[in-house]
């Protein structure tokens, strides 16, 4: 049976309505009603009332459709089809009564998805919510139930409470990101934060306090009191000061500050500090009870005050609600305009006296006089406000016109009444305002006339929507949203490792595959460059493509200007190949050097040359710095004198790791016609041989090239083999403690 249909009430009916309907139906007792079905109907009515009059039974019926306590929750014996077999739910009965551990009536705080979206999220901008995620088959949920009950009883009324049963609100649980039970989370300003600590009353209370913004309440002392109170004009808000003797700001005051953050600015004064003694003396604050002051345009005298022991939330809310606005606030948004100047409802008329002015210093005296007039002529049906023309130009263009249609003076007072939400309003320009006594008297007369005859508002117009002057920039909102998102991701990584591991594993696997692909492609491209066949000018390669026009690399000179960037601060993994030459051998060696190293060109190799005629001392100093200098210069001549001619030497310099590899010129025995000898097989560390193959001095030749030119040309014959060993990493390395300077130039 359906108890709601039997009693004829809706599912949202209150207990009073159910009781009233039952009393009416119970009058038709079977003893008085001779209808054959009257007795059965009376039994059904009684049974229905027993179910719906009990919160537990009613919740049980709403959730499970059960009308019998014996079958509630785990006692149901429904048969379910799963694939190709049936199972009986009675198999899963537990030895405890699930209903008993729910005697706290979680159903009172049960949340549904639509309710969360339409009610909880908007309300979370005024107060935080504490939500528990639970399920019927959760053993751990039983252990936190006593603490949860105690916290809810204390926090109810201060914060919102919600309970989500995963078994019946899986969609909402997934929306909140709750993947385990039990879980406790907080919602504030639409943002979800999970509770990750031991479930204790103190921890949950601190969790609620941590949900609130850091600067919702500012601590005030004698030093910053004037700065705090004088900011009313900039913020366009009254300021509230709470005096109390506890060091920490009370949670009740923080919650009130968050609820009214759009209207009021809050400060806290610790009466136990010596830095607040002058402030307490100035406002004559007693210490026996908490005191709350509200300041508006005047910072010397509070506009309102309350003092009470054990200040309750209801008292604080009433105090805040009565002091939400300044005496003459500035209209900075449409929301504020709607609250200050509400639309006419029934016969309740509300009028607004608006001053259209500017923020220039020239008109500041008129603004002060308007505020003075507003403070001495407060009325229930009249609100005073002002607007800056440059910030609300569309509104001022409509209202700031005289009766003949001409533009009025920079300051003008207008009385208006809003008639509907579409923007229609009746108004009348009163006077050009400069704050004189005549202006005040005329405005006062118009207000008296308005009280007797509202028809004096002869103009009507459709007012435009006001600009939101305090709206944050898009960049600020984007940065704030990004920060919130990153905070949630970091929080999930730190506390929800089990859920985040699959996602992290997937991300790292994708990054590893991507990185590996890039590395392989880089190696393939470098090998392709090295494997390209060298072709002579004017010929084609095997694949038919033309060789590059330049078959050499660009070589830069190593000078005191390029020395730092090309060597000392060379990036890790990069090597500079330096050719040592003189002015006389420059053209010959550079041409041969560029052709020899062309096939080894990579992004990590740099090519330079050093002129010994300019920097003769650098080469000898570098070899002296080397740790294996004796090994480098082991090839001394018979007289024991070291070689001083370093022309044709090639150095591979690793600026980051401070080591060098050395190439020494070797004459291969090539004859004057360019035919090499097969007898000689010199190495990269052999010494140059100025003579012929048989060891005798060379005969004089009548050929076009001189012997010296030929020797210089052959100094780099073995450079290609040396470069191959350099790329393989098999060359000996000579480490230096530091690179010698190159600033000295040889005369």
Coordinates of N, CA and C in Angstrom, one line a residue, residues 200-422:
X200 N 37.8 13.6 14.6 CA 37.7 14.0 15.9 C 37.0 15.4 15.9
X201 N 36.3 15.7 17.0 CA 35.6 16.9 17.1 C 36.4 18.1 16.9
X202 N 37.6 18.2 17.5 CA 38.5 19.3 17.3 C 39.0 19.4 15.9
X203 N 39.3 18.3 15.2 CA 39.8 18.3 13.9 C 38.7 18.8 12.9
X204 N 37.5 18.4 13.1 CA 36.4 18.8 12.2 C 36.1 20.3 12.4
X205 N 36.2 20.8 13.7 CA 35.9 22.2 13.9 C 37.0 23.0 13.2
X206 N 38.3 22.6 13.3 CA 39.4 23.3 12.7 C 39.2 23.2 11.2
X207 N 38.7 22.1 10.7 CA 38.5 22.0 9.2 C 37.5 23.0 8.7
X208 N 36.4 23.2 9.4 CA 35.4 24.2 9.1 C 36.0 25.6 9.1
X209 N 36.9 25.9 10.1 CA 37.5 27.2 10.2 C 38.5 27.4 9.1
X210 N 39.2 26.3 8.7 CA 40.2 26.5 7.6 C 39.5 26.6 6.2
X211 N 38.2 26.3 6.1 CA 37.5 26.5 4.8 C 37.3 28.0 4.5
X212 N 37.2 28.8 5.6 CA 37.0 30.2 5.4 C 38.2 30.9 4.8
X213 N 38.0 32.0 4.1 CA 39.2 32.7 3.6 C 40.1 33.2 4.7
X214 N 41.4 33.4 4.3 CA 42.3 33.8 5.3 C 42.1 35.2 5.9
X215 N 41.7 36.1 5.0 CA 41.6 37.6 5.4 C 40.2 38.0 5.6
X216 N 39.3 37.0 5.9 CA 37.9 37.4 6.1 C 37.8 38.4 7.3
X217 N 38.7 38.2 8.3 CA 38.7 39.1 9.5 C 40.1 39.6 9.7
X218 N 40.2 41.0 9.8 CA 41.6 41.6 9.9 C 41.8 41.9 11.4
X219 N 43.0 41.6 11.9 CA 43.4 41.9 13.3 C 43.7 43.4 13.4
X220 N 43.1 44.1 14.3 CA 43.3 45.5 14.5 C 44.0 45.9 15.8
X221 N 44.9 46.8 15.7 CA 45.6 47.3 16.9 C 45.6 48.8 16.8
X222 N 46.3 49.5 17.8 CA 46.4 50.9 17.8 C 47.1 51.5 16.5
X223 N 47.9 50.7 15.9 CA 48.7 51.1 14.8 C 47.9 51.2 13.5
X224 N 47.1 50.2 13.2 CA 46.4 50.2 11.9 C 44.9 50.5 12.1
X225 N 44.5 51.0 13.2 CA 43.0 51.2 13.4 C 42.5 52.3 12.5
X226 N 43.3 53.4 12.4 CA 42.8 54.5 11.5 C 42.8 54.1 10.0
X227 N 43.8 53.4 9.6 CA 43.8 52.9 8.2 C 42.6 52.0 7.9
X228 N 42.3 51.2 8.9 CA 41.1 50.3 8.7 C 39.8 51.0 8.6
X229 N 39.6 51.9 9.5 CA 38.3 52.7 9.5 C 38.2 53.7 8.4
X230 N 39.3 54.3 8.0 CA 39.2 55.3 6.9 C 39.0 54.7 5.5
X231 N 39.1 53.4 5.4 CA 38.9 52.7 4.1 C 37.5 52.6 3.7
X232 N 36.5 53.2 4.5 CA 35.1 53.0 4.2 C 34.8 53.6 2.8
X233 N 35.4 54.7 2.5 CA 35.1 55.4 1.2 C 35.6 54.6 0.0
X234 N 36.8 54.0 0.1 CA 37.4 53.2 -1.0 C 36.6 51.9 -1.2
X235 N 36.3 51.3 -0.1 CA 35.6 50.0 -0.2 C 34.0 50.1 -0.3
X236 N 33.5 51.3 0.1 CA 32.1 51.6 0.0 C 31.3 50.7 1.0
X237 N 31.9 50.4 2.1 CA 31.3 49.5 3.1 C 31.4 50.1 4.5
X238 N 30.4 49.8 5.4 CA 30.6 50.0 6.8 C 31.7 49.0 7.4
X239 N 32.2 49.4 8.5 CA 33.3 48.6 9.1 C 32.8 48.1 10.5
X240 N 33.1 46.9 10.8 CA 32.6 46.3 12.1 C 33.9 45.9 12.9
X241 N 33.9 46.3 14.2 CA 35.0 45.9 15.1 C 34.4 45.1 16.2
X242 N 35.0 43.9 16.5 CA 34.6 43.1 17.6 C 35.7 43.1 18.7
X243 N 35.4 43.5 19.9 CA 36.3 43.5 21.0 C 36.1 42.3 21.9
X244 N 37.1 41.5 22.1 CA 36.9 40.3 23.0 C 38.3 40.0 23.6
X245 N 38.3 39.2 24.6 CA 39.5 38.9 25.4 C 40.2 37.6 25.0
X246 N 39.7 36.9 24.0 CA 40.3 35.7 23.6 C 41.3 36.0 22.5
X247 N 42.5 35.3 22.5 CA 43.5 35.6 21.4 C 43.0 35.3 20.0
X248 N 42.3 34.1 19.9 CA 41.9 33.7 18.5 C 40.6 34.3 18.2
X249 N 40.4 34.6 16.9 CA 39.1 35.2 16.5 C 38.0 34.1 16.6
X250 N 36.9 34.4 17.3 CA 35.8 33.4 17.5 C 35.3 32.9 16.1
X251 N 35.0 31.6 16.1 CA 34.5 31.0 14.8 C 33.2 31.6 14.5
X252 N 32.3 31.9 15.4 CA 31.0 32.5 15.2 C 31.2 33.9 14.4
X253 N 32.2 34.6 14.8 CA 32.4 35.9 14.2 C 33.0 35.8 12.8
X254 N 33.8 34.7 12.6 CA 34.4 34.5 11.3 C 33.2 34.1 10.3
X255 N 32.3 33.2 10.8 CA 31.2 32.8 10.0 C 30.3 34.0 9.6
X256 N 30.1 34.9 10.6 CA 29.3 36.0 10.3 C 30.0 37.0 9.3
X257 N 31.3 37.1 9.4 CA 32.1 37.9 8.5 C 32.0 37.4 7.1
X258 N 32.0 36.0 7.0 CA 31.9 35.4 5.6 C 30.6 35.6 5.0
X259 N 29.5 35.5 5.9 CA 28.2 35.6 5.4 C 27.9 37.1 4.8
X260 N 28.5 38.1 5.5 CA 28.2 39.5 5.1 C 29.4 40.1 4.5
X261 N 30.3 39.3 3.9 CA 31.6 39.9 3.3 C 31.3 40.9 2.2
X262 N 30.1 40.7 1.5 CA 29.8 41.6 0.4 C 29.3 43.0 0.8
X263 N 29.0 43.1 2.1 CA 28.4 44.3 2.6 C 29.3 45.0 3.7
X264 N 30.0 44.3 4.5 CA 30.7 44.8 5.6 C 32.2 44.4 5.6
X265 N 33.0 45.2 6.2 CA 34.4 44.9 6.4 C 34.6 44.6 7.9
X266 N 35.3 43.5 8.3 CA 35.4 43.1 9.6 C 36.8 43.2 10.2
X267 N 36.9 43.6 11.5 CA 38.1 43.6 12.2 C 37.9 43.1 13.6
X268 N 39.0 42.5 14.2 CA 39.0 41.9 15.5 C 40.0 42.6 16.4
X269 N 39.6 43.0 17.6 CA 40.5 43.6 18.6 C 40.7 42.7 19.8
X270 N 41.9 42.2 20.0 CA 42.2 41.4 21.2 C 42.5 42.3 22.4
X271 N 41.6 42.3 23.3 CA 41.7 43.1 24.5 C 42.8 42.8 25.4
X272 N 43.4 41.6 25.2 CA 44.5 41.2 26.1 C 45.8 41.7 25.7
X273 N 45.9 42.4 24.6 CA 47.2 42.9 24.1 C 47.4 44.3 24.5
X274 N 48.6 44.7 24.8 CA 49.0 46.0 25.2 C 48.8 47.0 24.0
X275 N 49.0 46.5 22.8 CA 48.9 47.3 21.6 C 47.5 47.8 21.3
X276 N 46.5 47.3 22.1 CA 45.1 47.7 21.8 C 44.5 48.5 23.0
X277 N 45.3 48.9 23.9 CA 44.9 49.6 25.1 C 44.3 51.0 24.8
X278 N 45.0 51.7 23.9 CA 44.5 53.0 23.5 C 43.2 53.0 22.7
X279 N 43.0 52.0 21.9 CA 41.8 51.8 21.2 C 40.6 51.5 22.1
X280 N 40.8 50.7 23.1 CA 39.8 50.4 24.1 C 39.4 51.6 24.9
X281 N 40.4 52.4 25.2 CA 40.1 53.6 26.0 C 39.4 54.7 25.1
X282 N 39.7 54.7 23.8 CA 39.1 55.7 23.0 C 37.6 55.5 22.8
X283 N 37.2 54.2 22.7 CA 35.8 53.9 22.5 C 35.1 53.4 23.8
X284 N 35.8 53.5 25.0 CA 35.3 53.2 26.3 C 34.7 51.8 26.3
X285 N 35.5 50.8 26.0 CA 35.1 49.4 25.9 C 35.2 48.8 27.2
X286 N 34.2 48.2 27.7 CA 34.2 47.4 28.9 C 34.7 46.0 28.6
X287 N 35.3 45.3 29.6 CA 36.0 44.1 29.4 C 35.1 42.9 29.9
X288 N 34.0 43.1 30.4 CA 33.2 42.0 31.0 C 32.5 41.2 30.0
X289 N 32.3 41.7 28.7 CA 31.5 41.0 27.7 C 32.0 41.5 26.3
X290 N 31.9 40.6 25.3 CA 32.3 41.0 24.0 C 31.4 42.2 23.5
X291 N 32.1 43.1 22.8 CA 31.5 44.3 22.3 C 31.7 44.4 20.8
X292 N 30.6 44.8 20.1 CA 30.7 44.9 18.6 C 30.2 46.3 18.2
X293 N 31.1 47.0 17.5 CA 30.8 48.3 17.0 C 30.8 48.3 15.5
X294 N 29.9 49.2 14.9 CA 29.8 49.4 13.5 C 30.1 50.8 13.2
X295 N 31.0 51.1 12.2 CA 31.3 52.5 11.8 C 30.9 52.7 10.4
X296 N 30.3 53.8 10.1 CA 29.9 54.2 8.8 C 30.8 55.3 8.3
X297 N 30.2 56.4 7.8 CA 31.0 57.5 7.3 C 31.8 58.2 8.4
X298 N 31.4 58.2 9.6 CA 32.1 58.8 10.7 C 33.0 57.7 11.4
X299 N 34.3 58.0 11.5 CA 35.2 57.1 12.1 C 35.5 57.4 13.6
X300 N 34.9 58.6 14.0 CA 35.1 59.0 15.4 C 34.0 58.4 16.4
X301 N 32.9 58.1 15.8 CA 31.8 57.7 16.6 C 31.1 56.5 16.0
X302 N 30.9 55.4 16.7 CA 30.2 54.2 16.0 C 28.8 54.5 15.7
X303 N 28.3 54.0 14.6 CA 26.9 54.2 14.3 C 25.9 53.3 15.0
X304 N 26.4 52.1 15.5 CA 25.6 51.2 16.3 C 26.6 50.4 17.2
X305 N 26.0 49.8 18.2 CA 26.8 49.0 19.2 C 26.0 48.0 19.9
X306 N 26.5 46.8 20.1 CA 25.9 45.8 20.9 C 26.9 45.2 21.8
X307 N 26.5 44.8 23.0 CA 27.4 44.1 24.0 C 26.6 43.1 24.8
X308 N 27.1 41.8 24.7 CA 26.3 40.8 25.4 C 27.3 39.6 25.7
X309 N 27.1 39.0 26.8 CA 27.8 37.7 27.1 C 27.2 36.6 26.3
X310 N 28.1 35.7 25.8 CA 27.6 34.6 25.0 C 26.7 35.1 23.8
X311 N 27.3 35.9 23.0 CA 26.6 36.5 21.9 C 26.2 35.4 20.9
X312 N 24.9 35.4 20.6 CA 24.3 34.3 19.7 C 24.3 34.7 18.3
X313 N 24.1 33.7 17.4 CA 24.1 34.0 16.0 C 23.0 34.8 15.6
X314 N 21.8 34.6 16.2 CA 20.6 35.4 15.8 C 20.8 36.9 16.1
X315 N 21.5 37.2 17.2 CA 21.7 38.6 17.6 C 22.7 39.2 16.6
X316 N 23.7 38.5 16.2 CA 24.8 39.0 15.3 C 24.1 39.2 13.9
X317 N 23.3 38.2 13.5 CA 22.7 38.4 12.1 C 21.8 39.6 12.1
X318 N 21.1 39.8 13.1 CA 20.2 41.0 13.1 C 21.0 42.3 13.2
X319 N 22.1 42.3 13.9 CA 22.9 43.5 14.0 C 23.5 43.8 12.6
X320 N 24.0 42.7 12.0 CA 24.6 42.9 10.6 C 23.6 43.4 9.6
X321 N 22.4 42.8 9.6 CA 21.4 43.1 8.6 C 20.9 44.5 8.7
X322 N 20.9 45.1 9.9 CA 20.4 46.4 10.1 C 21.5 47.5 9.8
X323 N 22.7 47.0 9.5 CA 23.8 48.0 9.3 C 24.6 47.6 8.0
X324 N 23.9 47.1 7.0 CA 24.6 46.6 5.8 C 25.1 47.7 4.9
X325 N 24.5 48.9 5.0 CA 24.8 50.0 4.1 C 25.3 51.3 4.8
X326 N 26.1 52.1 4.1 CA 26.4 53.4 4.6 C 25.2 54.3 4.6
X327 N 25.3 55.4 5.2 CA 24.2 56.4 5.2 C 24.0 56.9 3.8
X328 N 25.0 57.1 3.0 CA 24.9 57.5 1.6 C 25.9 56.8 0.8
X329 N 25.6 55.5 0.5 CA 26.6 54.7 -0.2 C 26.7 55.1 -1.7
X330 N 27.8 54.7 -2.4 CA 27.9 55.0 -3.8 C 27.4 53.7 -4.5
X331 N 26.6 54.0 -5.6 CA 26.1 52.9 -6.4 C 27.2 52.4 -7.3
X332 N 27.7 51.1 -7.0 CA 28.8 50.6 -7.7 C 28.4 49.3 -8.5
X333 N 27.2 48.9 -8.4 CA 26.7 47.7 -9.1 C 25.2 47.6 -9.1
X334 N 24.7 46.8 -10.0 CA 23.3 46.7 -10.2 C 22.7 46.0 -8.9
X335 N 23.4 45.0 -8.3 CA 23.0 44.3 -7.1 C 22.8 45.3 -6.0
X336 N 23.7 46.2 -5.8 CA 23.5 47.2 -4.7 C 22.4 48.2 -5.0
X337 N 22.2 48.5 -6.3 CA 21.1 49.4 -6.6 C 19.8 48.7 -6.4
X338 N 19.6 47.4 -6.6 CA 18.4 46.7 -6.4 C 18.1 46.6 -4.9
X339 N 19.1 46.5 -4.1 CA 18.8 46.4 -2.6 C 18.6 47.8 -2.0
X340 N 19.3 48.8 -2.5 CA 19.0 50.1 -1.9 C 17.7 50.7 -2.4
X341 N 17.5 50.5 -3.7 CA 16.3 51.1 -4.3 C 15.4 50.0 -4.8
X342 N 14.7 49.3 -4.0 CA 13.9 48.1 -4.5 C 12.7 48.6 -5.3
X343 N 12.3 47.6 -6.1 CA 11.1 47.9 -6.9 C 9.8 48.0 -6.0
X344 N 8.9 48.9 -6.4 CA 7.7 49.1 -5.6 C 6.9 47.8 -5.6
X345 N 6.5 47.4 -4.4 CA 5.7 46.2 -4.1 C 4.4 46.5 -3.4
X346 N 3.3 46.2 -4.1 CA 2.0 46.6 -3.6 C 1.9 48.1 -3.3
X347 N 1.6 48.4 -2.0 CA 1.5 49.8 -1.7 C 2.7 50.4 -1.0
X348 N 3.8 49.5 -0.9 CA 5.0 50.0 -0.2 C 5.9 50.7 -1.2
X349 N 6.0 52.0 -1.0 CA 6.8 52.9 -1.8 C 8.2 53.1 -1.3
X350 N 9.2 53.0 -2.1 CA 10.6 53.3 -1.7 C 11.1 54.3 -2.7
X351 N 11.7 55.4 -2.2 CA 12.3 56.4 -3.0 C 13.8 56.5 -2.8
X352 N 14.5 56.9 -3.8 CA 15.9 57.0 -3.8 C 16.3 58.5 -4.2
X353 N 17.1 59.1 -3.3 CA 17.6 60.4 -3.6 C 19.1 60.2 -4.1
X354 N 19.3 60.5 -5.4 CA 20.6 60.2 -6.0 C 21.3 61.5 -6.3
X355 N 22.6 61.6 -5.9 CA 23.4 62.7 -6.3 C 24.4 62.3 -7.4
X356 N 24.2 62.9 -8.6 CA 25.2 62.6 -9.7 C 26.3 63.6 -9.6
X357 N 27.5 63.1 -9.3 CA 28.7 63.9 -9.1 C 29.9 63.3 -9.7
X358 N 31.0 63.9 -9.4 CA 32.3 63.4 -9.9 C 33.3 63.2 -8.7
X359 N 34.4 62.5 -9.0 CA 35.4 62.2 -7.9 C 36.5 63.3 -7.9
X360 N 36.2 64.4 -8.6 CA 37.2 65.5 -8.5 C 37.2 66.2 -7.2
X361 N 38.4 66.7 -6.8 CA 38.5 67.4 -5.6 C 37.7 68.7 -5.5
X362 N 37.4 69.3 -6.7 CA 36.6 70.5 -6.7 C 35.2 70.4 -6.2
X363 N 34.7 69.2 -6.3 CA 33.3 68.9 -5.9 C 33.2 68.1 -4.6
X364 N 34.3 68.0 -3.9 CA 34.3 67.2 -2.7 C 33.5 67.8 -1.6
X365 N 33.4 69.2 -1.5 CA 32.6 69.9 -0.5 C 31.1 69.6 -0.7
X366 N 30.7 69.6 -2.0 CA 29.3 69.3 -2.2 C 29.0 67.9 -1.8
X367 N 29.9 66.9 -2.0 CA 29.6 65.5 -1.6 C 29.5 65.4 -0.1
X368 N 30.3 66.2 0.6 CA 30.3 66.1 2.1 C 29.0 66.7 2.6
X369 N 28.5 67.8 1.9 CA 27.2 68.4 2.4 C 26.1 67.5 2.1
X370 N 26.1 66.7 1.0 CA 25.1 65.8 0.7 C 25.0 64.7 1.7
X371 N 26.2 64.2 2.2 CA 26.3 63.2 3.2 C 25.7 63.8 4.5
X372 N 26.0 65.0 4.8 CA 25.5 65.6 6.0 C 24.0 65.7 6.0
X373 N 23.5 66.1 4.8 CA 22.0 66.2 4.7 C 21.4 64.8 4.9
X374 N 22.0 63.8 4.3 CA 21.4 62.4 4.4 C 21.4 61.9 5.9
X375 N 22.5 62.2 6.7 CA 22.6 61.8 8.0 C 21.6 62.4 8.9
X376 N 21.1 63.6 8.6 CA 20.1 64.3 9.4 C 18.7 64.2 8.9
X377 N 18.5 63.5 7.8 CA 17.1 63.4 7.3 C 16.8 61.9 6.9
X378 N 17.2 61.0 7.7 CA 17.0 59.6 7.5 C 15.5 59.3 7.6
X379 N 14.9 58.6 6.7 CA 13.5 58.2 6.7 C 13.4 56.7 6.3
X380 N 12.4 56.1 6.7 CA 12.2 54.7 6.3 C 12.0 54.5 4.9
X381 N 11.3 55.4 4.2 CA 10.9 55.2 2.8 C 11.9 55.9 1.9
X382 N 12.9 56.5 2.4 CA 13.9 57.2 1.5 C 15.3 56.8 1.8
X383 N 16.0 56.4 0.7 CA 17.4 56.1 0.8 C 18.2 57.1 0.0
X384 N 19.4 57.4 0.5 CA 20.3 58.4 -0.1 C 21.5 57.6 -0.7
X385 N 21.9 58.0 -1.9 CA 23.1 57.4 -2.6 C 23.6 58.4 -3.6
X386 N 24.8 58.1 -4.1 CA 25.4 58.9 -5.1 C 26.2 58.1 -6.1
X387 N 26.4 58.6 -7.3 CA 27.1 57.9 -8.4 C 28.1 58.8 -9.0
X388 N 29.2 58.2 -9.5 CA 30.2 59.0 -10.2 C 29.8 58.9 -11.7
X389 N 29.7 60.1 -12.3 CA 29.3 60.1 -13.7 C 30.2 59.4 -14.7
X390 N 31.5 59.5 -14.5 CA 32.4 58.8 -15.5 C 32.3 57.3 -15.4
X391 N 31.8 56.7 -14.2 CA 31.8 55.3 -14.1 C 30.4 54.8 -14.4
X392 N 29.3 55.6 -14.3 CA 28.0 55.2 -14.6 C 27.4 56.2 -15.5
X393 N 28.0 56.4 -16.6 CA 27.6 57.4 -17.6 C 26.2 57.1 -18.2
X394 N 25.9 55.9 -18.6 CA 24.5 55.7 -19.2 C 23.4 56.1 -18.3
X395 N 23.5 55.8 -17.0 CA 22.5 56.1 -16.0 C 22.4 57.6 -15.9
X396 N 23.5 58.3 -15.8 CA 23.5 59.7 -15.6 C 23.0 60.5 -16.8
X397 N 23.3 59.9 -18.0 CA 22.8 60.6 -19.2 C 21.3 60.7 -19.2
X398 N 20.6 59.7 -18.6 CA 19.1 59.7 -18.6 C 18.6 60.6 -17.5
X399 N 19.2 60.5 -16.4 CA 18.7 61.3 -15.2 C 19.1 62.7 -15.1
X400 N 20.3 63.1 -15.7 CA 20.8 64.4 -15.5 C 20.3 65.3 -16.6
X401 N 19.1 65.6 -16.6 CA 18.5 66.6 -17.6 C 17.5 67.5 -16.9
X402 N 17.6 68.7 -17.2 CA 16.6 69.7 -16.6 C 15.3 69.6 -17.3
X403 N 14.3 70.3 -16.9 CA 13.0 70.2 -17.4 C 12.9 70.6 -18.9
X404 N 13.8 71.5 -19.3 CA 13.8 72.0 -20.7 C 14.6 71.1 -21.6
X405 N 15.2 70.0 -21.1 CA 15.9 69.0 -21.9 C 17.3 69.2 -22.0
X406 N 17.9 70.3 -21.5 CA 19.3 70.6 -21.6 C 20.1 69.9 -20.5
X407 N 21.4 69.7 -20.8 CA 22.2 69.0 -19.9 C 22.4 69.9 -18.6
X408 N 22.3 69.3 -17.5 CA 22.4 70.1 -16.2 C 23.9 70.3 -15.8
X409 N 24.0 70.9 -14.6 CA 25.4 71.1 -14.0 C 26.0 69.8 -13.7
X410 N 27.4 69.8 -13.4 CA 28.1 68.6 -13.1 C 27.5 67.8 -11.9
X411 N 26.9 68.6 -10.9 CA 26.3 67.9 -9.7 C 24.8 68.2 -9.7
X412 N 24.1 67.2 -9.6 CA 22.6 67.3 -9.6 C 22.0 66.2 -8.8
X413 N 20.9 66.6 -8.1 CA 20.1 65.7 -7.3 C 18.8 65.3 -8.0
X414 N 18.6 64.0 -7.9 CA 17.4 63.4 -8.6 C 16.6 62.5 -7.6
X415 N 15.3 62.6 -7.5 CA 14.5 61.7 -6.8 C 13.8 60.7 -7.7
X416 N 14.0 59.4 -7.4 CA 13.4 58.4 -8.4 C 12.7 57.3 -7.6
X417 N 11.8 56.6 -8.3 CA 11.1 55.5 -7.8 C 11.1 54.4 -8.8
X418 N 11.5 53.2 -8.5 CA 11.6 52.1 -9.5 C 10.2 51.4 -9.5
X419 N 9.7 51.1 -10.7 CA 8.4 50.6 -10.8 C 8.3 49.1 -11.1
X420 N 9.3 48.6 -11.9 CA 9.3 47.2 -12.2 C 10.8 46.7 -12.4
X421 N 10.9 45.4 -12.5 CA 12.3 44.8 -12.7 C 12.8 45.0 -14.1
X422 N 12.0 45.4 -15.0 CA 12.5 45.7 -16.4 C 13.3 47.0 -16.5

